Coordinates of C-alpha atoms in Angstrom, one line a residue:
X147 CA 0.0 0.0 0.0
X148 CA 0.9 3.6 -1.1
X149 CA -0.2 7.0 0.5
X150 CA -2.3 8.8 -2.5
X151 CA -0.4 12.1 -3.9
X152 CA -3.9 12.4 -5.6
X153 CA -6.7 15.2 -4.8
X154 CA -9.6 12.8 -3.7
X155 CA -12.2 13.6 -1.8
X156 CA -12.8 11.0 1.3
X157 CA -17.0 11.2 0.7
X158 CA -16.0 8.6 -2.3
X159 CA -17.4 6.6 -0.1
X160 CA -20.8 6.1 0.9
X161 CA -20.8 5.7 4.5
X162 CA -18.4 8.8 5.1
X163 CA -20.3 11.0 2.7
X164 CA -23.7 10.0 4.9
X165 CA -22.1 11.1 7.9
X166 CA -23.4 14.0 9.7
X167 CA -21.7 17.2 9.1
X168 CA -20.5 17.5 12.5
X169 CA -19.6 13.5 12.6
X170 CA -17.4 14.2 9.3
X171 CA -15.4 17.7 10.7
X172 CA -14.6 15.2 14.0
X173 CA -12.6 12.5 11.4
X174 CA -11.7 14.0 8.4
X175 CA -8.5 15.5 10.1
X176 CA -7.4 12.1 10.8
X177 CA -8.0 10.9 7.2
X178 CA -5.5 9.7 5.0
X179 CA -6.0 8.2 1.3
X180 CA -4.3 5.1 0.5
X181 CA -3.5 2.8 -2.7
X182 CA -5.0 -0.7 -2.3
X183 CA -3.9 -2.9 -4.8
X184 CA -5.1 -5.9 -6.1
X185 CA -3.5 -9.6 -4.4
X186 CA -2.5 -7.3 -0.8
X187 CA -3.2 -8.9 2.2
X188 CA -4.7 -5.9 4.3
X189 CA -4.8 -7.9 7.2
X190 CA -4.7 -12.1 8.0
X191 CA -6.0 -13.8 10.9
X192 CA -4.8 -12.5 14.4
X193 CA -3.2 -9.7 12.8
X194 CA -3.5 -6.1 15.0
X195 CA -5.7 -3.5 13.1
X196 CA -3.7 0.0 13.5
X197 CA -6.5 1.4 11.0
X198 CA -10.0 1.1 9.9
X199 CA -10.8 1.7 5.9
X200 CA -13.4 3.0 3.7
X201 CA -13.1 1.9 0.7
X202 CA -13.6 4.0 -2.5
X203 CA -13.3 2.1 -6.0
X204 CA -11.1 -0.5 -4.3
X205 CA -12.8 -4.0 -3.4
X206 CA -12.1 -5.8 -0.2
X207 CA -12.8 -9.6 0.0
X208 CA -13.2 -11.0 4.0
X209 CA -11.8 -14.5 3.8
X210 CA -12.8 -17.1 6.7
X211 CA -9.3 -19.3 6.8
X212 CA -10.3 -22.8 8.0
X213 CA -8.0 -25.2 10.3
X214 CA -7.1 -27.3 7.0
X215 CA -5.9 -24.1 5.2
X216 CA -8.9 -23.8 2.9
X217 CA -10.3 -20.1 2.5
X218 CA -14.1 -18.7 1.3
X219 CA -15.0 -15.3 1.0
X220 CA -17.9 -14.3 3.6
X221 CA -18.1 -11.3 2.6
X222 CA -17.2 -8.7 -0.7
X223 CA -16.5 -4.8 0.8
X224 CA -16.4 -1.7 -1.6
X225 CA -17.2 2.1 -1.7
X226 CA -20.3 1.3 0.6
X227 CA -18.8 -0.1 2.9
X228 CA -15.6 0.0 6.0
X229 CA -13.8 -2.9 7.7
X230 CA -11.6 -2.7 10.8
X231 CA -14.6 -2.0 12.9
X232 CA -14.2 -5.4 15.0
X233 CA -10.7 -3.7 16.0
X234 CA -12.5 -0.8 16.9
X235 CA -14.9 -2.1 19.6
X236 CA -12.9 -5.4 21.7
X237 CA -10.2 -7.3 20.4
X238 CA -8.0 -5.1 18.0
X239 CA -7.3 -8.5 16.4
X240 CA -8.2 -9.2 12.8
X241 CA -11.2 -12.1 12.9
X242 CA -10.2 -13.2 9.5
X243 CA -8.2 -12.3 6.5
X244 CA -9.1 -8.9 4.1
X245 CA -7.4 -9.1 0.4
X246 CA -7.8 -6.7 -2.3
X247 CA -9.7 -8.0 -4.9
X248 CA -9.8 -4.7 -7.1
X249 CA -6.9 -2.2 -7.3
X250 CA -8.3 1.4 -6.3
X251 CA -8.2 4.0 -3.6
X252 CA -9.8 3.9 0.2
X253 CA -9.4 6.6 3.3
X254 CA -8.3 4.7 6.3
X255 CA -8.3 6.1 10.4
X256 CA -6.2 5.7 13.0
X257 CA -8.7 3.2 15.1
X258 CA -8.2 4.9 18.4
X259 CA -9.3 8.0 16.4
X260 CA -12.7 6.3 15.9
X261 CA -13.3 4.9 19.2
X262 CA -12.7 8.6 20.6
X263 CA -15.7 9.2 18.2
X264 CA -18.0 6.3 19.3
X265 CA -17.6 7.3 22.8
X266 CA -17.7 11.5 21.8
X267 CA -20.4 11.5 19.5
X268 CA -23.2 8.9 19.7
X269 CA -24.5 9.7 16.0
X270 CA -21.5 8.5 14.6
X271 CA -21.3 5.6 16.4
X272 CA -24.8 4.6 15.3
X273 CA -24.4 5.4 12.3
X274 CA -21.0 3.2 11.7
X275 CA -23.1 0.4 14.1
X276 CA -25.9 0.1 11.9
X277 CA -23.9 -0.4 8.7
X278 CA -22.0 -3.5 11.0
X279 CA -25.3 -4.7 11.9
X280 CA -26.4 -5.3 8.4
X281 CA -23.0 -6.2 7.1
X282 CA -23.7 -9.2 10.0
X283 CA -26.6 -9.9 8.2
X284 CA -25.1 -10.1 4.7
X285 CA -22.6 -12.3 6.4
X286 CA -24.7 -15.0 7.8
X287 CA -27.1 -14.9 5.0
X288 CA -23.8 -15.9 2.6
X289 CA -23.1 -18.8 5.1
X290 CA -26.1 -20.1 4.4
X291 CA -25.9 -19.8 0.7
X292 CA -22.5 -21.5 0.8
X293 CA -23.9 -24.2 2.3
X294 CA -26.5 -24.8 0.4
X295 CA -26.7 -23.7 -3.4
X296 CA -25.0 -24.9 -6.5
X297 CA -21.4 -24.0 -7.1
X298 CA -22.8 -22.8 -10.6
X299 CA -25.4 -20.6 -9.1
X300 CA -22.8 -19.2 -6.2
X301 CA -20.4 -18.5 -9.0
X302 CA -22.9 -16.3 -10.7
X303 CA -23.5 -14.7 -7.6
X304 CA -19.7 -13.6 -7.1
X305 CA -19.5 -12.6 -11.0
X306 CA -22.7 -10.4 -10.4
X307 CA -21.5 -8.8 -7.3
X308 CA -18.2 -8.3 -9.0
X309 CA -19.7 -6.5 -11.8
X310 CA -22.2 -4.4 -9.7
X311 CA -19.4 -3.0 -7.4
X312 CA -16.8 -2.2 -10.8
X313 CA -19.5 -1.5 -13.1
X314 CA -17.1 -3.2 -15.7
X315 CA -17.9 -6.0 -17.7
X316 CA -14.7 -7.5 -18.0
X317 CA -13.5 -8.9 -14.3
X318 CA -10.0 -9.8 -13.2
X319 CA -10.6 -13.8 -12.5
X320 CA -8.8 -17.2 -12.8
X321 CA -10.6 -20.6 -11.4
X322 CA -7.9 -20.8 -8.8
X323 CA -8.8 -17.2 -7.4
X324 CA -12.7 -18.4 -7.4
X325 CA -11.3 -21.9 -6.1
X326 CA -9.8 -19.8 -2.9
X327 CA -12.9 -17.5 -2.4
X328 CA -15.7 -20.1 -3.0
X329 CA -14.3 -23.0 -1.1
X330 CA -14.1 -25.9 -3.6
X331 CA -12.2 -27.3 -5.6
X332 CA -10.8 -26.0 -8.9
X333 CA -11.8 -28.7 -10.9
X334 CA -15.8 -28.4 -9.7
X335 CA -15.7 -24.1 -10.3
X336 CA -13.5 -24.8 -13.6
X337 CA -16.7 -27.4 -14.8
X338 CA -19.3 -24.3 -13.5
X339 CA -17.4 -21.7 -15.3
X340 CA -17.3 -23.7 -18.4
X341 CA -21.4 -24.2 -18.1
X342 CA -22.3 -20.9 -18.3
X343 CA -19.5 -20.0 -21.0
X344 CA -21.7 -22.8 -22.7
X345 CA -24.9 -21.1 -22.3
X346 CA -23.4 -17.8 -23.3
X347 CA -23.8 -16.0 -19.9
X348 CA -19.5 -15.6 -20.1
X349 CA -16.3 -15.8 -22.1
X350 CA -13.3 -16.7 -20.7
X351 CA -9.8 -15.3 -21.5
X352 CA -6.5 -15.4 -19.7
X353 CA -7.0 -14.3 -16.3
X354 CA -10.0 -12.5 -17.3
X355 CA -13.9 -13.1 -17.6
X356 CA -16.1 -11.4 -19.4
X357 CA -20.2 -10.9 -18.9
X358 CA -22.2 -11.3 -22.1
X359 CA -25.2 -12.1 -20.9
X360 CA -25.9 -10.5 -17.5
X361 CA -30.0 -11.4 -17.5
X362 CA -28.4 -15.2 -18.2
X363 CA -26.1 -15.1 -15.1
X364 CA -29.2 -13.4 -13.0
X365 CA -31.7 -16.2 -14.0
X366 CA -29.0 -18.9 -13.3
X367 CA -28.0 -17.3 -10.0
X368 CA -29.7 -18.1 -6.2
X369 CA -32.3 -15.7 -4.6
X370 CA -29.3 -14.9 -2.1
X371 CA -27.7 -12.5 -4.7
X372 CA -31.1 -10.4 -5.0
X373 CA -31.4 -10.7 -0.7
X374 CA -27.9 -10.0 -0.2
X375 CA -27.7 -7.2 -2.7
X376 CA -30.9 -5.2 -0.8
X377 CA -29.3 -5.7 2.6
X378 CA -26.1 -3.9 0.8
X379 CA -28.1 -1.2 -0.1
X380 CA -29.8 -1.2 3.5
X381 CA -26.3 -0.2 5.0
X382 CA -26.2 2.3 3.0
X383 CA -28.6 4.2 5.4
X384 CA -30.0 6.8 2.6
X385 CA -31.6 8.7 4.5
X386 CA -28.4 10.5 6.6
X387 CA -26.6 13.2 4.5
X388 CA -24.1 15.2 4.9

């Protein structure tokens, strides 16, 4: 990670630009923008968590790293979103691993910064708890998906998500990557993957796939994307502005 030279304003993302006027003038001394770049470990397992990010464009991944080694992504974090906030409250330990799935810019704070502003300004800290509490809810509801829906159908889910958060049509993504985040083997997402390049939902390329049919990839997909995308906007909270 890089410090940004760049002019960028930190209400690139959502949660800090819904922040109360008086909430936002308490942190945005403290804020620095940073370069995440795509493959960087942010934090693994255990680790101590210094700061707490917003993302912007960048897209954080939360891994859950089982006892065998095997990883799967419980949760995909971008310019509506923070992480860190764990840190903030009890443990200052990382509860699972955060990797940059899409290179781009975030604001990060020092995390004694923002408990000083949980305990100063009670607005902020509500604010910041209800976008955990429905992050928790994205969370679990993803558990349940993993456990219980096609690999096909959870591989369209993390293409979709992918392309909602980028707004790009062409995604950064190899069958071992997917392997990592989904859980399973590489042989079982490579025979997915190769299914819906078959009904024309996706092209593959070298590190690389592409959407060409996006209504094919949403009718192939489980409910969970549709319930898991609304809770995303839910954190959101619309109705606070700056």
């Amino acid at each position: 990670m890089s410090l940004s030279s760049r002019c960028s304003s930190h209400r690139a993302n959502h949660l800090l630009s819904t922040l109360l006027s008086d909430d936002f003038a308490f942190l945005e001394p403290h804020l620095q923008l940073v370069d995440l770049h795509r493959g960087t470990v942010i934090y693994d397992v255990g680790d101590r968590m210094p700061f707490i990010y917003f993302p912007h464009e960048a897209i954080v991944s939360l891994v859950t790293v089982l006892a065998d080694g095997k990883t799967i992504e419980m949760a995909k974090l971008g310019g509506e979103a923070m992480f860190g906030l764990a840190s903030a409250l009890i443990t200052r330990r990382s509860l699972g691993r955060y990797v940059v799935q899409s290179t781009g810019r975030a604001s990060r704070v020092d995390t004694e910064v923002l408990y000083r502003g949980f305990v100063a300004r009670p607005t902020l800290r509500d604010h910041v708890l209800r976008f955990a509490e429905d992050l928790l809810a994205q969370t679990l509801h993803s558990m349940a998906c993993n456990a219980l829906h096609s690999v096909e159908a959870r591989c369209c889910r993390w293409i979709l998500t992918m392309q909602d958060r980028t707004s790009q049509d062409v995604l950064p993504l190899t069958h071992e990557h997917l392997s990592r985040m989904m859980g399973v083997q590489r042989s079982t997402i490579s025979a997915a993957m190769h299914a819906l390049q078959a009904a024309g939902a996706i092209r593959q390329g070298r590190g690389v796939v592409t959407v060409i049919d996006r209504r094919g990839l949403e009718q192939t997909v489980c409910g969970c994307y549709e319930i898991i995308r609304q809770q995303s906007k839910q954190a959101q909270c619309p109705e606070v502005r700056i």
